[in-house]
Short mmCIF file of C-alpha atoms and ligand atoms in Angstrom, two decimals:
data_model
loop_
_atom_site.label_atom_id
_atom_site.label_comp_id
_atom_site.label_asym_id
_atom_site.label_seq_id
_atom_site.Cartn_x
_atom_site.Cartn_y
_atom_site.Cartn_z
CA MET A 1 112.54 132.62 112.66
CA GLN A 2 108.85 132.75 113.29
CA ALA A 3 106.33 130.74 115.30
CA LEU A 4 102.72 129.68 115.00
CA ARG A 5 100.67 129.12 118.11
CA ALA A 6 97.83 126.55 117.88
CA SER A 7 97.11 122.95 118.82
CA ILE A 8 99.69 120.66 117.16
CA MET A 9 99.63 116.95 116.41
CA HIS A 10 102.14 114.78 114.56
CA CYS A 11 103.30 111.14 114.48
CA LEU A 12 106.68 109.72 115.45
CA ALA A 13 105.94 106.15 114.28
CA ASP A 14 102.99 103.94 113.25
CA PRO A 15 100.38 104.11 116.04
CA GLY A 16 98.98 100.74 114.88
CA GLU A 17 95.44 99.56 115.50
CA GLU A 18 95.75 100.36 119.19
CA ALA A 19 96.74 103.99 118.57
CA ASP A 20 99.79 103.60 120.83
CA ALA A 21 100.11 106.99 122.55
CA ALA A 22 103.92 106.78 122.52
CA THR A 23 103.93 107.07 118.72
CA TRP A 24 102.34 110.50 118.41
CA GLU A 25 102.56 113.86 120.11
CA TYR A 26 99.85 116.39 120.83
CA PHE A 27 100.25 119.90 122.22
CA ASP A 28 96.95 121.48 123.11
CA ASP A 29 98.49 124.95 123.34
CA GLY A 30 101.41 124.30 121.04
CA LEU A 31 104.06 126.31 119.29
CA LEU A 32 105.59 125.45 115.92
CA VAL A 33 108.86 127.29 115.48
CA ILE A 34 110.23 127.54 111.95
CA ASP A 35 113.33 129.06 110.50
CA GLY A 36 112.91 129.83 106.81
CA GLY A 37 111.76 126.62 105.25
CA HIS A 38 112.61 124.27 108.13
CA ILE A 39 111.20 123.12 111.45
CA VAL A 40 113.11 124.27 114.52
CA HIS A 41 110.81 122.78 117.11
CA ALA A 42 107.27 121.76 117.96
CA GLY A 43 106.19 121.72 121.57
CA ASP A 44 104.23 123.34 124.36
CA ALA A 45 103.85 127.06 123.82
CA ALA A 46 104.45 128.13 127.40
CA ALA A 47 107.67 126.13 127.75
CA LEU A 48 109.04 127.13 124.34
CA LEU A 49 108.16 130.82 124.46
CA ALA A 50 110.24 131.30 127.60
CA GLY A 51 113.41 130.30 125.75
CA LEU A 52 112.81 132.24 122.52
CA PRO A 53 113.78 135.83 121.67
CA ALA A 54 111.06 138.22 122.87
CA ASP A 55 110.90 139.96 119.47
CA MET A 56 110.30 136.76 117.46
CA PRO A 57 107.03 137.05 115.52
CA VAL A 58 104.36 134.68 116.89
CA ARG A 59 101.19 134.14 114.94
CA ASP A 60 98.29 133.11 117.16
CA LEU A 61 95.94 130.77 115.32
CA GLY A 62 93.47 130.46 118.17
CA GLY A 63 91.70 127.13 118.41
CA LYS A 64 93.03 125.63 115.23
CA LEU A 65 95.01 122.41 114.74
CA ILE A 66 98.36 122.21 112.93
CA VAL A 67 99.34 118.86 111.39
CA PRO A 68 102.10 117.96 108.90
CA GLY A 69 101.27 118.55 105.23
CA PHE A 70 99.39 115.68 103.67
CA ILE A 71 101.20 113.34 101.28
CA ASP A 72 99.35 111.73 98.36
CA CYS A 73 101.14 108.53 97.34
CA HIS A 74 99.19 107.97 94.12
CA VAL A 75 97.22 110.37 91.92
CA HIS A 76 96.68 111.09 88.20
CA PHE A 77 96.69 114.81 87.41
CA PRO A 78 95.30 114.28 83.87
CA GLN A 79 92.20 112.65 85.33
CA LEU A 80 91.05 115.77 87.17
CA ASP A 81 88.24 116.36 84.70
CA ILE A 82 86.94 112.77 84.57
CA ILE A 83 86.52 112.36 88.34
CA GLY A 84 83.13 110.88 89.19
CA SER A 85 82.49 109.11 85.84
CA TYR A 86 79.57 106.70 86.11
CA GLY A 87 79.21 103.02 86.18
CA ALA A 88 82.27 101.04 85.09
CA GLN A 89 84.89 98.83 86.70
CA LEU A 90 88.58 99.30 85.99
CA LEU A 91 89.11 97.99 82.44
CA ASP A 92 85.89 99.50 81.03
CA TRP A 93 86.47 102.69 82.99
CA LEU A 94 89.91 103.04 81.40
CA ASN A 95 88.50 102.62 77.91
CA GLN A 96 85.38 104.74 78.39
CA TYR A 97 86.77 107.61 80.43
CA ALA A 98 90.48 107.61 81.32
CA PHE A 99 92.01 106.99 77.86
CA PRO A 100 89.76 109.50 75.97
CA GLY A 101 90.45 112.09 78.69
CA GLU A 102 94.21 111.47 78.49
CA ALA A 103 94.21 111.71 74.68
CA LYS A 104 93.36 115.43 75.07
CA PHE A 105 96.80 115.91 76.62
CA ALA A 106 98.37 115.74 73.18
CA ASP A 107 97.78 119.51 73.41
CA PRO A 108 100.49 121.01 75.68
CA ASP A 109 98.31 124.03 76.50
CA HIS A 110 95.60 121.71 77.83
CA ALA A 111 98.23 119.86 79.91
CA ARG A 112 99.52 123.12 81.42
CA GLU A 113 96.03 124.39 82.24
CA VAL A 114 94.97 121.15 83.97
CA ALA A 115 98.31 120.86 85.81
CA ARG A 116 97.92 124.31 87.35
CA ALA A 117 94.34 123.60 88.39
CA PHE A 118 95.42 120.24 89.85
CA VAL A 119 98.22 121.74 91.95
CA ASP A 120 95.86 124.45 93.24
CA GLU A 121 93.27 121.83 94.21
CA MET A 122 95.83 119.73 96.04
CA LEU A 123 97.11 122.71 98.04
CA ALA A 124 93.54 123.77 98.84
CA ASN A 125 93.10 120.31 100.36
CA GLY A 126 96.26 120.49 102.44
CA THR A 127 98.37 118.20 100.25
CA THR A 128 101.98 119.38 100.13
CA THR A 129 103.68 116.36 98.51
CA ALA A 130 102.41 113.98 95.83
CA LEU A 131 103.49 111.13 93.58
CA VAL A 132 101.76 111.81 90.31
CA PHE A 133 100.97 110.05 87.02
CA GLY A 134 101.11 112.12 83.84
CA THR A 135 99.97 110.87 80.44
CA VAL A 136 102.05 109.15 77.78
CA HIS A 137 103.04 112.62 76.48
CA ALA A 138 106.42 113.80 77.80
CA HIS A 139 105.14 117.40 77.97
CA SER A 140 102.50 116.28 80.51
CA ALA A 141 105.32 115.66 82.99
CA ASP A 142 106.87 119.04 82.15
CA ALA A 143 103.48 120.69 82.78
CA VAL A 144 102.97 119.23 86.25
CA PHE A 145 106.59 119.84 87.28
CA GLU A 146 106.32 123.49 86.19
CA ALA A 147 103.05 123.91 88.09
CA ALA A 148 104.51 122.40 91.30
CA GLU A 149 107.75 124.36 90.98
CA ALA A 150 105.78 127.62 90.78
CA LYS A 151 104.32 126.89 94.22
CA GLY A 152 107.45 125.38 95.79
CA MET A 153 105.60 122.10 96.27
CA ARG A 154 107.41 118.75 96.65
CA LEU A 155 106.26 116.52 93.80
CA MET A 156 107.38 113.41 91.99
CA ALA A 157 105.92 112.64 88.58
CA GLY A 158 106.54 110.84 85.34
CA LYS A 159 105.37 110.44 81.82
CA VAL A 160 103.39 107.24 81.46
CA LEU A 161 104.88 104.28 79.61
CA MET A 162 102.27 102.37 77.58
CA ASP A 163 102.91 100.59 74.28
CA THR A 164 100.20 97.92 73.97
CA ASN A 165 96.54 97.16 74.68
CA CYS A 166 95.52 100.80 74.52
CA PRO A 167 94.42 103.33 71.88
CA PRO A 168 97.10 103.91 69.20
CA GLU A 169 97.24 107.67 69.88
CA LEU A 170 98.29 106.92 73.48
CA ARG A 171 101.16 104.56 72.64
CA ASP A 172 104.88 105.11 72.92
CA ASP A 173 107.32 102.24 72.38
CA ALA A 174 110.07 100.62 74.40
CA ASP A 175 112.79 102.86 72.88
CA THR A 176 111.02 106.25 72.88
CA GLY A 177 109.54 105.57 76.30
CA TYR A 178 113.04 104.93 77.62
CA THR A 179 114.72 107.93 75.93
CA ASP A 180 111.89 110.36 76.77
CA SER A 181 111.91 109.26 80.41
CA LYS A 182 115.70 109.57 80.57
CA ALA A 183 115.55 113.12 79.16
CA LEU A 184 112.88 114.01 81.76
CA ILE A 185 115.03 112.56 84.56
CA GLU A 186 117.95 114.71 83.44
CA ARG A 187 115.70 117.79 83.22
CA TRP A 188 113.74 117.46 86.47
CA HIS A 189 115.03 114.90 88.94
CA GLY A 190 116.51 116.61 91.98
CA LYS A 191 115.62 120.09 90.70
CA GLY A 192 114.49 121.91 93.85
CA ARG A 193 111.79 119.78 95.44
CA LEU A 194 111.00 117.79 92.30
CA GLY A 195 111.77 114.17 91.56
CA TYR A 196 111.22 111.80 88.67
CA ALA A 197 109.15 108.61 88.77
CA ILE A 198 109.54 105.99 86.03
CA THR A 199 105.88 105.29 85.34
CA PRO A 200 104.85 102.15 83.46
CA ARG A 201 101.04 102.38 83.64
CA PHE A 202 100.62 98.68 84.49
CA ALA A 203 101.76 95.36 83.10
CA LEU A 204 98.65 95.16 80.91
CA THR A 205 99.63 98.18 78.78
CA SER A 206 103.38 97.64 78.63
CA SER A 207 105.06 94.94 76.55
CA SER A 208 107.73 92.83 78.18
CA ALA A 209 110.28 94.82 76.14
CA GLN A 210 108.97 98.09 77.59
CA LEU A 211 108.93 96.75 81.16
CA ALA A 212 112.54 95.61 80.66
CA ALA A 213 113.53 99.05 79.36
CA ALA A 214 111.85 100.63 82.39
CA GLY A 215 113.73 98.22 84.65
CA ARG A 216 117.01 99.12 82.95
CA LEU A 217 116.31 102.81 83.56
CA ALA A 218 115.43 102.03 87.20
CA SER A 219 118.81 100.37 87.71
CA GLU A 220 120.65 103.23 86.01
CA TYR A 221 118.95 105.77 88.29
CA PRO A 222 118.51 104.10 91.70
CA ASP A 223 117.31 107.27 93.40
CA VAL A 224 114.39 107.97 91.02
CA TRP A 225 111.01 106.52 91.91
CA VAL A 226 109.14 103.73 90.15
CA HIS A 227 105.37 104.19 90.08
CA THR A 228 102.79 101.76 88.74
CA HIS A 229 99.55 99.90 89.49
CA LEU A 230 99.36 96.40 90.93
CA ALA A 231 96.60 93.86 91.48
CA GLU A 232 93.66 96.26 91.58
CA ASN A 233 90.88 94.36 89.84
CA MET A 234 90.19 90.62 89.36
CA ASP A 235 89.70 90.88 85.57
CA GLU A 236 93.01 92.73 85.36
CA VAL A 237 94.78 90.09 87.51
CA GLU A 238 93.45 87.28 85.27
CA GLU A 239 94.55 89.11 82.14
CA ILE A 240 98.06 89.56 83.56
CA ALA A 241 98.25 85.83 84.33
CA ARG A 242 97.31 85.11 80.68
CA LEU A 243 99.82 87.62 79.27
CA PHE A 244 102.72 86.59 81.53
CA PRO A 245 102.32 82.82 82.04
CA ASP A 246 105.91 82.47 83.26
CA SER A 247 105.42 84.77 86.20
CA ARG A 248 104.35 83.37 89.57
CA SER A 249 102.16 86.37 90.29
CA TYR A 250 101.36 89.89 89.12
CA LEU A 251 104.03 91.34 91.40
CA ASP A 252 106.47 88.78 90.01
CA VAL A 253 106.04 90.34 86.56
CA TYR A 254 107.42 93.61 87.87
CA GLU A 255 110.11 91.84 89.89
CA GLN A 256 111.30 89.90 86.85
CA HIS A 257 111.62 93.13 84.93
CA GLY A 258 113.71 94.89 87.59
CA LEU A 259 110.89 97.12 88.81
CA LEU A 260 110.59 95.93 92.41
CA ARG A 261 113.03 97.86 94.54
CA GLU A 262 113.27 100.66 97.09
CA ARG A 263 111.33 103.74 95.95
CA ALA A 264 108.97 101.57 93.87
CA VAL A 265 105.38 102.48 94.75
CA PHE A 266 102.53 100.18 93.77
CA ALA A 267 99.00 101.53 93.75
CA HIS A 268 96.22 99.30 95.13
CA CYS A 269 97.85 95.90 95.98
CA LEU A 270 94.43 94.35 96.66
CA HIS A 271 94.97 90.84 95.37
CA MET A 272 98.31 89.68 96.78
CA ASP A 273 99.34 86.49 98.58
CA ALA A 274 101.78 86.02 101.46
CA GLN A 275 104.70 85.37 99.09
CA ASP A 276 104.01 88.66 97.27
CA ARG A 277 103.90 90.54 100.55
CA LYS A 278 107.17 89.00 101.62
CA SER A 279 108.86 89.90 98.31
CA MET A 280 107.58 93.46 98.45
CA ALA A 281 108.71 93.95 102.04
CA THR A 282 112.14 92.45 101.42
CA ALA A 283 112.73 94.60 98.33
CA GLY A 284 111.60 97.76 100.11
CA GLY A 285 108.71 98.45 97.75
CA ALA A 286 105.67 100.36 99.01
CA ALA A 287 101.89 100.21 98.67
CA ALA A 288 99.52 103.12 98.03
CA PHE A 289 96.20 102.44 99.74
CA CYS A 290 93.53 104.15 97.62
CA PRO A 291 90.18 103.53 99.35
CA THR A 292 87.95 106.00 97.48
CA SER A 293 89.07 104.50 94.20
CA ASN A 294 88.78 100.90 95.39
CA LEU A 295 85.19 101.50 96.47
CA PHE A 296 84.22 103.68 93.51
CA LEU A 297 85.56 101.25 90.88
CA GLY A 298 84.29 98.25 92.89
CA SER A 299 87.83 96.86 93.02
CA GLY A 300 88.05 95.40 96.53
CA LEU A 301 89.27 95.98 100.07
CA PHE A 302 92.91 96.76 100.98
CA ASP A 303 94.25 94.48 103.70
CA LEU A 304 96.26 97.01 105.73
CA SER A 305 96.95 94.74 108.67
CA SER A 306 98.49 91.96 106.54
CA MET A 307 100.53 94.49 104.59
CA ARG A 308 101.90 96.17 107.71
CA GLU A 309 102.48 92.85 109.50
CA ALA A 310 104.56 91.78 106.50
CA GLY A 311 106.62 94.95 106.97
CA ILE A 312 105.47 96.82 103.86
CA ARG A 313 105.62 100.60 103.75
CA CYS A 314 102.11 101.98 103.22
CA GLY A 315 100.67 105.42 102.54
CA LEU A 316 97.35 106.76 101.34
CA GLY A 317 96.66 107.65 97.74
CA THR A 318 93.68 109.52 96.35
CA ASP A 319 93.98 107.95 92.88
CA VAL A 320 91.90 110.71 91.32
CA GLY A 321 90.15 110.19 88.80
CA GLY A 322 89.36 106.57 89.80
CA GLY A 323 89.34 108.03 93.29
CA THR A 324 86.65 110.55 94.15
CA SER A 325 88.44 113.21 96.16
CA LEU A 326 91.78 115.01 96.29
CA SER A 327 91.34 115.37 100.06
CA LEU A 328 93.40 113.03 102.21
CA LEU A 329 90.89 113.62 105.01
CA ARG A 330 88.10 112.28 102.77
CA THR A 331 90.44 109.47 101.73
CA ALA A 332 91.23 108.57 105.35
CA SER A 333 87.53 108.45 106.13
CA GLU A 334 86.96 105.87 103.37
CA ALA A 335 90.03 103.97 104.61
CA TYR A 336 88.33 103.71 107.99
CA LYS A 337 85.24 102.18 106.36
CA VAL A 338 87.28 99.76 104.23
CA LEU A 339 89.02 98.49 107.35
CA HIS A 340 85.77 98.42 109.32
CA LEU A 341 84.29 96.07 106.70
CA GLN A 342 87.22 93.72 107.41
CA GLU A 343 86.71 93.95 111.18
CA HIS A 344 89.76 96.11 111.68
CA ALA A 345 90.10 99.54 113.23
CA LEU A 346 91.62 102.75 111.95
CA PRO A 347 92.09 105.13 114.85
CA ALA A 348 92.53 108.80 113.99
CA ALA A 349 96.24 108.78 114.95
CA ARG A 350 96.94 105.95 112.53
CA ALA A 351 94.95 107.65 109.79
CA LEU A 352 97.09 110.75 110.30
CA TYR A 353 100.20 108.56 110.13
CA LEU A 354 99.10 107.04 106.80
CA ALA A 355 98.55 110.53 105.37
CA THR A 356 101.87 111.95 106.67
CA LEU A 357 104.80 110.04 108.17
CA GLY A 358 103.75 106.62 106.81
CA ALA A 359 103.45 108.08 103.34
CA ALA A 360 106.84 109.78 103.74
CA GLU A 361 108.34 106.38 104.69
CA ALA A 362 106.64 104.78 101.67
CA LEU A 363 108.28 107.41 99.45
CA TYR A 364 111.67 107.29 101.24
CA LEU A 365 111.24 110.95 102.16
CA ASP A 366 110.93 110.58 105.93
CA ASP A 367 114.30 112.29 106.43
CA LYS A 368 112.74 115.43 104.90
CA ILE A 369 108.97 115.46 105.59
CA GLY A 370 106.18 113.65 107.42
CA ASN A 371 106.38 115.17 110.93
CA PHE A 372 107.77 118.08 112.91
CA ALA A 373 111.15 116.66 113.86
CA PRO A 374 113.74 119.48 113.97
CA GLY A 375 115.34 120.11 110.59
CA LYS A 376 112.50 118.75 108.48
CA GLU A 377 110.90 120.88 105.79
CA ALA A 378 108.18 123.19 107.08
CA ASP A 379 105.21 121.77 105.17
CA PHE A 380 102.07 121.85 107.25
CA VAL A 381 98.33 122.38 107.31
CA VAL A 382 96.21 124.50 109.60
CA LEU A 383 92.92 122.70 110.19
CA ASP A 384 89.89 124.75 111.19
CA TYR A 385 87.50 122.83 113.40
CA GLU A 386 84.89 125.44 112.55
CA GLY A 387 85.25 125.29 108.78
CA THR A 388 81.68 124.09 108.39
CA THR A 389 78.68 124.58 110.64
CA LEU A 390 78.45 120.82 111.15
CA THR A 391 82.14 120.33 112.12
CA LYS A 392 81.76 123.28 114.52
CA ARG A 393 78.82 121.54 116.24
CA ARG A 394 80.48 118.14 116.26
CA ILE A 395 83.78 119.44 117.67
CA ALA A 396 81.94 121.35 120.39
CA ALA A 397 80.59 117.99 121.54
CA ALA A 398 84.04 116.31 121.49
CA SER A 399 86.58 116.28 124.28
CA THR A 400 89.79 114.43 123.38
CA ILE A 401 92.07 115.15 120.43
CA GLU A 402 91.46 111.61 119.15
CA GLU A 403 87.75 112.33 119.08
CA LYS A 404 88.20 115.72 117.45
CA LEU A 405 90.58 114.48 114.77
CA PHE A 406 88.35 111.52 113.99
CA ALA A 407 85.36 113.84 113.60
CA LEU A 408 87.37 116.00 111.19
CA ILE A 409 88.42 112.92 109.21
CA THR A 410 84.79 111.86 109.00
CA LEU A 411 83.31 115.27 108.18
CA ALA A 412 85.86 117.77 106.95
CA ASP A 413 86.48 119.04 103.45
CA ASP A 414 88.55 121.86 101.97
CA ARG A 415 86.52 124.41 103.96
CA ASN A 416 88.28 123.04 107.05
CA ILE A 417 91.73 123.74 105.56
CA ALA A 418 92.43 127.23 106.96
CA ALA A 419 95.91 127.40 105.44
CA THR A 420 98.52 125.29 103.71
CA TYR A 421 102.21 126.07 104.27
CA VAL A 422 104.86 124.91 101.86
CA ASN A 423 108.52 125.31 102.88
CA GLY A 424 107.48 127.69 105.66
CA GLU A 425 105.38 129.92 103.41
CA GLN A 426 101.63 130.16 103.38
CA ILE A 427 100.39 129.33 99.89
N1 GUN B 501 95.34 100.83 86.21
C1 GUN B 501 95.93 101.23 85.06
N2 GUN B 501 95.66 102.51 84.78
C2 GUN B 501 94.90 102.95 85.79
C3 GUN B 501 94.29 104.21 86.08
O1 GUN B 501 94.42 105.20 85.38
N3 GUN B 501 93.57 104.28 87.25
C4 GUN B 501 93.44 103.22 88.07
N4 GUN B 501 92.73 103.34 89.18
N5 GUN B 501 93.98 102.02 87.81
C5 GUN B 501 94.71 101.91 86.69
ZN1 ZN B 502 95.84 105.03 89.62
#
């Protein structure tokens, strides 16, 4: 057993737009007690120390803030090197930047090198769990699983399924996509902290036969994830309506192919109607809110309040390389602005929820991660208010934890991540 002494904040439920104080806990002088890789307790230092063995090592982190490890619900590791590519909306951006970048992953050495850099970047930003797209190449999934395994990080990933409307060198087909994915499930799913995600890119680049094969796989392996894109861009939505005239909506395409179920995570979900929201909530699917991407690609504004009112599980996603940062603090700051534009609020406590417990609920991992409930895995981040000269000044002028956390969300970057702990170990 060991303990860390610092300020501690975590969520117990969704704080909502009113930042309901009963849904989160804050200990100004807190103690996080861990035993190996698991949480024993989080609470007030003075009260807890009295009941703990006198010889237990206690690490004093001074005026820092411990929060649960951040969870990225949607990101593309192969797009690390095309982040910040100029000028195009989704469909042009895919053709100009994403597909040529992903074609380089035919080389397994390239895939391994980028995967290692990607995992290091995520950890440097305090992200301890992620749901990750590979490329169409099966070895891209191997590469990112190996890189995460080396750090003990919790990660779900999959090889991308895409057999139409894309460059020939990036195509699989319904049969090989199915058999390659199945082999990857057998190799990686449930190995340590790793899990497999069946990953049809989106309904535009998968034939109906491929979507059906993916749906078959999803029913054969109910505890693997399904990970895809949904209703991101208006041109995309119109093209889907043309390609699938028998479907009521874009979401209905996935539903008809057996891809809407628990553990199915849909990135973006910008252009949905009430019926879609009801279907997604009833089926237990989840939405990844990717604000930096939605702004950067000019896609639109995520309607968090309608999604949550419908009962849909929601977490934040960085969506790098359409997104512009691997930091969930930077992502939360853009989420605030996206909601502000729609005359909604995003208090700091709810932003923290979307980056931790809400994301864990979206991924059906809230029995393992997302907050400091006893027995959960000891994944956490030590935030340094003084990581930059500007955050130091701004925090000195703040009084409440809500104010301090909001200032960090607005201003912080990886310099404010003092340490990232994975399974109780500082990485
Ligand atoms: N839709 C299909 N593929 C992609 C992708 O790589 N990035 C984003 N943002 N949307 C997509
Ligand atoms: Zn994406």
